[in-house]
Coordinates of C-alpha atoms in Angstrom, one line a residue:
M89 CA -15.4 -9.1 -13.1
S90 CA -14.5 -12.7 -13.1
E91 CA -17.0 -15.4 -12.8
R92 CA -17.2 -18.6 -10.7
G93 CA -19.6 -21.3 -11.6
G94 CA -21.1 -19.2 -14.3
R95 CA -22.1 -16.4 -11.9
P96 CA -20.2 -13.2 -11.5
A97 CA -17.8 -13.3 -8.4
E98 CA -18.4 -10.8 -5.7
P99 CA -15.9 -7.8 -5.8
I100 CA -13.1 -7.8 -3.4
H101 CA -13.9 -5.4 -0.6
M102 CA -10.7 -3.2 -0.1
V103 CA -10.4 -0.9 2.9
L104 CA -7.6 1.8 2.4
V105 CA -5.9 3.9 5.1
G106 CA -3.6 6.7 4.1
A107 CA -5.9 7.8 1.3
T108 CA -4.6 11.5 1.3
G109 CA -1.1 10.4 0.4
L110 CA 0.6 9.9 -3.0
V111 CA -0.1 6.3 -3.3
G112 CA -3.5 6.5 -1.5
R113 CA -4.6 9.1 -4.1
E114 CA -3.5 6.9 -6.9
I115 CA -5.3 3.8 -5.6
M116 CA -8.6 5.8 -5.4
A117 CA -8.1 7.1 -8.9
R118 CA -7.4 3.6 -10.5
S119 CA -10.0 1.5 -8.5
G120 CA -12.9 3.3 -10.3
A121 CA -12.0 1.3 -13.5
Q122 CA -12.0 -2.1 -11.8
D123 CA -15.3 -3.7 -11.4
D124 CA -13.7 -6.5 -9.2
I125 CA -12.6 -4.0 -6.5
R126 CA -15.0 -2.2 -4.0
L127 CA -13.1 0.3 -2.3
T128 CA -13.7 1.9 1.1
A129 CA -11.3 4.6 2.3
I130 CA -10.9 5.9 5.9
A131 CA -9.5 9.4 6.5
R132 CA -9.4 11.8 9.2
R133 CA -10.9 14.7 7.0
E134 CA -12.8 14.9 3.9
V135 CA -10.7 14.2 0.7
P136 CA -11.8 15.3 -2.7
L137 CA -12.5 12.1 -4.8
P138 CA -10.9 11.5 -8.1
E139 CA -13.1 11.9 -11.2
G140 CA -15.0 8.8 -11.9
A141 CA -14.2 7.2 -8.5
R142 CA -16.7 4.6 -7.3
M143 CA -16.0 4.3 -3.6
E144 CA -17.2 5.1 -0.1
M145 CA -15.2 7.5 2.2
I146 CA -15.6 7.2 5.9
I147 CA -14.5 10.1 8.1
A148 CA -13.3 9.1 11.6
D149 CA -10.8 10.0 14.4
P150 CA -7.6 7.9 13.9
A151 CA -7.8 6.5 17.3
S152 CA -11.1 4.6 16.2
W153 CA -9.8 3.4 12.8
G154 CA -8.9 -0.1 14.2
Q155 CA -12.6 -0.5 15.3
V156 CA -13.9 0.9 12.1
I157 CA -11.9 -1.7 10.1
A158 CA -13.0 -4.6 12.4
Q159 CA -16.8 -3.5 11.7
L160 CA -16.3 -3.2 8.0
A161 CA -14.4 -6.8 8.0
P162 CA -13.1 -6.2 4.5
D163 CA -11.3 -8.9 2.4
V164 CA -8.0 -6.8 2.2
L165 CA -6.7 -3.9 4.3
V166 CA -4.3 -1.6 2.4
S167 CA -2.1 0.7 4.4
A168 CA -0.5 3.6 2.5
L169 CA 0.1 5.4 5.9
G170 CA 3.1 7.5 6.3
T171 CA 4.1 10.9 7.6
T172 CA 7.3 13.0 7.3
W173 CA 10.0 14.2 9.8
K174 CA 8.9 17.8 9.1
K175 CA 5.1 17.0 9.6
A176 CA 5.9 15.1 12.8
G177 CA 7.5 18.2 14.2
R178 CA 10.8 16.5 14.0
D179 CA 9.8 14.4 17.0
E180 CA 10.5 10.7 17.1
A181 CA 7.5 9.7 19.1
A182 CA 5.2 11.7 16.8
F183 CA 6.7 10.2 13.8
Q184 CA 6.4 6.6 15.1
S185 CA 2.8 7.3 16.3
V186 CA 1.8 7.4 12.5
D187 CA 4.3 5.1 10.7
L188 CA 4.2 2.4 13.4
E189 CA 1.6 2.8 15.9
L190 CA -1.4 3.7 13.8
V191 CA -0.4 1.2 11.2
L192 CA -0.4 -1.6 13.8
R193 CA -3.9 -0.4 15.3
C194 CA -5.5 -0.7 11.8
A195 CA -3.8 -4.0 11.2
E196 CA -4.7 -5.5 14.6
G197 CA -8.3 -4.4 14.0
A198 CA -8.3 -6.2 10.7
S199 CA -6.6 -9.3 12.1
Q200 CA -9.2 -9.7 14.9
A201 CA -11.9 -9.3 12.3
R202 CA -10.3 -12.2 10.3
V203 CA -9.4 -10.0 7.3
R204 CA -7.4 -12.3 5.0
Q205 CA -4.9 -10.0 3.6
F206 CA -2.8 -7.0 4.5
I207 CA -0.9 -4.8 2.0
G208 CA 1.4 -2.2 3.4
M209 CA 3.6 0.4 2.2
S210 CA 7.1 0.0 3.6
S211 CA 10.4 1.3 2.0
V212 CA 13.6 0.1 0.5
G213 CA 16.1 -0.5 3.0
A214 CA 13.7 -1.2 5.7
D215 CA 15.4 -2.7 8.8
R216 CA 14.3 -2.9 12.3
F217 CA 17.9 -2.7 13.4
S218 CA 18.9 0.4 11.3
K219 CA 20.2 3.4 13.0
N220 CA 18.1 5.6 10.7
L221 CA 14.8 6.2 12.4
Y222 CA 12.8 5.9 9.1
L223 CA 14.2 2.7 8.0
R224 CA 14.0 1.3 11.7
T225 CA 10.4 2.3 11.9
K226 CA 9.5 0.7 8.7
G227 CA 11.3 -2.6 9.6
E228 CA 9.5 -2.6 13.0
M229 CA 6.2 -2.2 11.4
E230 CA 6.9 -5.1 8.9
Q231 CA 8.0 -7.4 11.7
A232 CA 4.9 -6.5 13.8
V233 CA 2.4 -6.9 11.1
K234 CA 3.8 -10.4 9.9
K235 CA 3.2 -11.8 13.3
L236 CA -0.6 -11.1 13.0
A237 CA -3.2 -13.6 11.9
F238 CA -3.3 -12.6 8.3
S239 CA -3.4 -15.4 5.8
R240 CA -1.4 -13.1 3.4
V241 CA 0.9 -10.2 4.1
D242 CA 2.4 -8.1 1.1
M243 CA 5.1 -5.4 2.0
L244 CA 6.2 -3.3 -0.8
R245 CA 9.6 -1.6 -0.6
P246 CA 9.6 1.0 -3.4
G247 CA 12.5 3.3 -4.2
L248 CA 11.8 7.0 -4.5
L249 CA 8.2 7.6 -5.2
K250 CA 7.4 9.9 -8.1
G251 CA 4.2 11.9 -8.6
R252 CA 2.3 15.0 -7.8
R253 CA 2.2 15.7 -4.2
E254 CA -0.2 17.8 -2.3
E255 CA 2.6 19.8 -0.9
D256 CA 6.2 20.8 -1.9
P257 CA 8.4 17.8 -1.5
R258 CA 11.5 17.9 1.0
G259 CA 14.7 19.4 -0.3
K260 CA 16.6 16.1 -0.6
E261 CA 13.7 14.5 -2.0
K262 CA 13.0 17.1 -4.6
L263 CA 16.6 17.0 -5.8
A264 CA 16.5 13.3 -5.9
A265 CA 13.5 13.5 -8.1
M266 CA 15.1 15.9 -10.4
L267 CA 18.2 13.8 -10.8
S268 CA 16.4 10.4 -11.0
P269 CA 16.4 10.3 -14.9
V270 CA 20.1 10.2 -14.7
T271 CA 20.8 8.2 -11.5
D272 CA 18.2 5.6 -12.4
L273 CA 20.4 4.5 -15.4
L274 CA 23.4 4.3 -13.1
M275 CA 21.6 1.9 -10.6
N276 CA 22.0 -1.7 -11.9
G277 CA 22.1 -5.0 -10.3
S278 CA 21.5 -5.0 -6.6
L279 CA 21.1 -1.2 -6.9
R280 CA 17.9 -1.4 -9.0
Q281 CA 15.8 -1.5 -5.9
Y282 CA 16.9 2.1 -5.2
R283 CA 15.5 3.4 -8.5
S284 CA 12.7 5.9 -8.6
I285 CA 9.2 4.5 -9.3
P286 CA 6.0 6.3 -10.2
A287 CA 3.4 6.2 -7.4
G288 CA 0.9 5.0 -10.0
A289 CA 3.0 1.9 -10.8
V290 CA 2.9 1.1 -6.9
A291 CA -1.1 1.7 -6.9
D292 CA -1.4 -0.7 -10.0
A293 CA 0.7 -3.4 -8.1
I294 CA -1.5 -3.2 -4.9
L295 CA -4.7 -3.5 -6.8
A296 CA -3.1 -6.6 -8.5
M297 CA -1.9 -8.1 -5.3
A298 CA -5.5 -8.0 -3.8
H299 CA -6.3 -10.8 -6.3
M300 CA -3.3 -13.1 -5.4
R301 CA -4.4 -16.2 -3.6
A302 CA -1.2 -17.7 -2.3
D303 CA -0.8 -17.4 1.6
G304 CA 2.5 -16.3 3.2
R305 CA 4.5 -13.3 3.9
F306 CA 5.9 -11.4 0.9
V307 CA 8.3 -8.5 0.3
H308 CA 8.2 -6.8 -2.9
D309 CA 11.1 -4.6 -4.2
N310 CA 10.8 -2.3 -7.2
D311 CA 11.0 -5.0 -9.9
A312 CA 8.4 -7.1 -8.2
I313 CA 6.1 -4.1 -7.8
R314 CA 6.4 -3.4 -11.6
A315 CA 5.8 -7.0 -12.5
A316 CA 2.7 -7.5 -10.1
P317 CA 0.0 -6.3 -12.7
L318 CA 1.6 -8.5 -15.4
R319 CA 1.5 -11.6 -13.2
R320 CA -2.2 -11.2 -12.6
S321 CA -2.9 -10.5 -16.4
V322 CA -1.2 -13.8 -17.4
K323 CA -3.9 -16.6 -17.6
K324 CA -3.1 -20.2 -17.2
P325 CA -3.6 -22.2 -20.6
A326 CA -6.8 -24.2 -20.7
L327 CA -6.2 -27.9 -19.9
A328 CA -7.3 -30.6 -22.4
G329 CA -11.1 -31.2 -22.4
E330 CA -11.8 -27.8 -20.8

């Protein structure tokens, strides 16, 4: 834990929505080793906590998540929310109700409570003008959140996420994961953003970004995601006389 004026600084209060997903579970698992993060997760159902986790879990109906977040008034809101086309019953409205509408309800609740920072999971290729529903929804989410009154917004655009999922991955996703050791080597230059990335690396980046103080709107591709923990660990050299 860092110190300010000789006294230990208060840990950053981070609220997580999307705790049951691949990245959400990694955030919970890793946060326990960080004394400078106090994690509260909000979920619609009970979730087994990772071994060694030191956190609070709030069970609530998703319709009330925005209000719960406003009452908690954390320092940082992290959204790892996301569903799949299959889970949404292959229905566009059902898909957007999670990846767009639920994310925005949570973000609006945080913004109204003057939460300083929003960190959100988006996707490589996110574009609100895309003909692809998934990429268009992510792009619309990014645009809407950036307009809210956060001092800092971080949008992560990872490539294919690798990690152990609670359910069998989709066919195309499973095939892509199997081929990723080869295809990643072929993706260079501007194609690096499409490389696969471990969900744990994304979680590490999110935990590091919670400590970044600069205000603004930031979009992070694969390279920036991998570099985030390194940027936090580099300390400025002491000035003469310090």
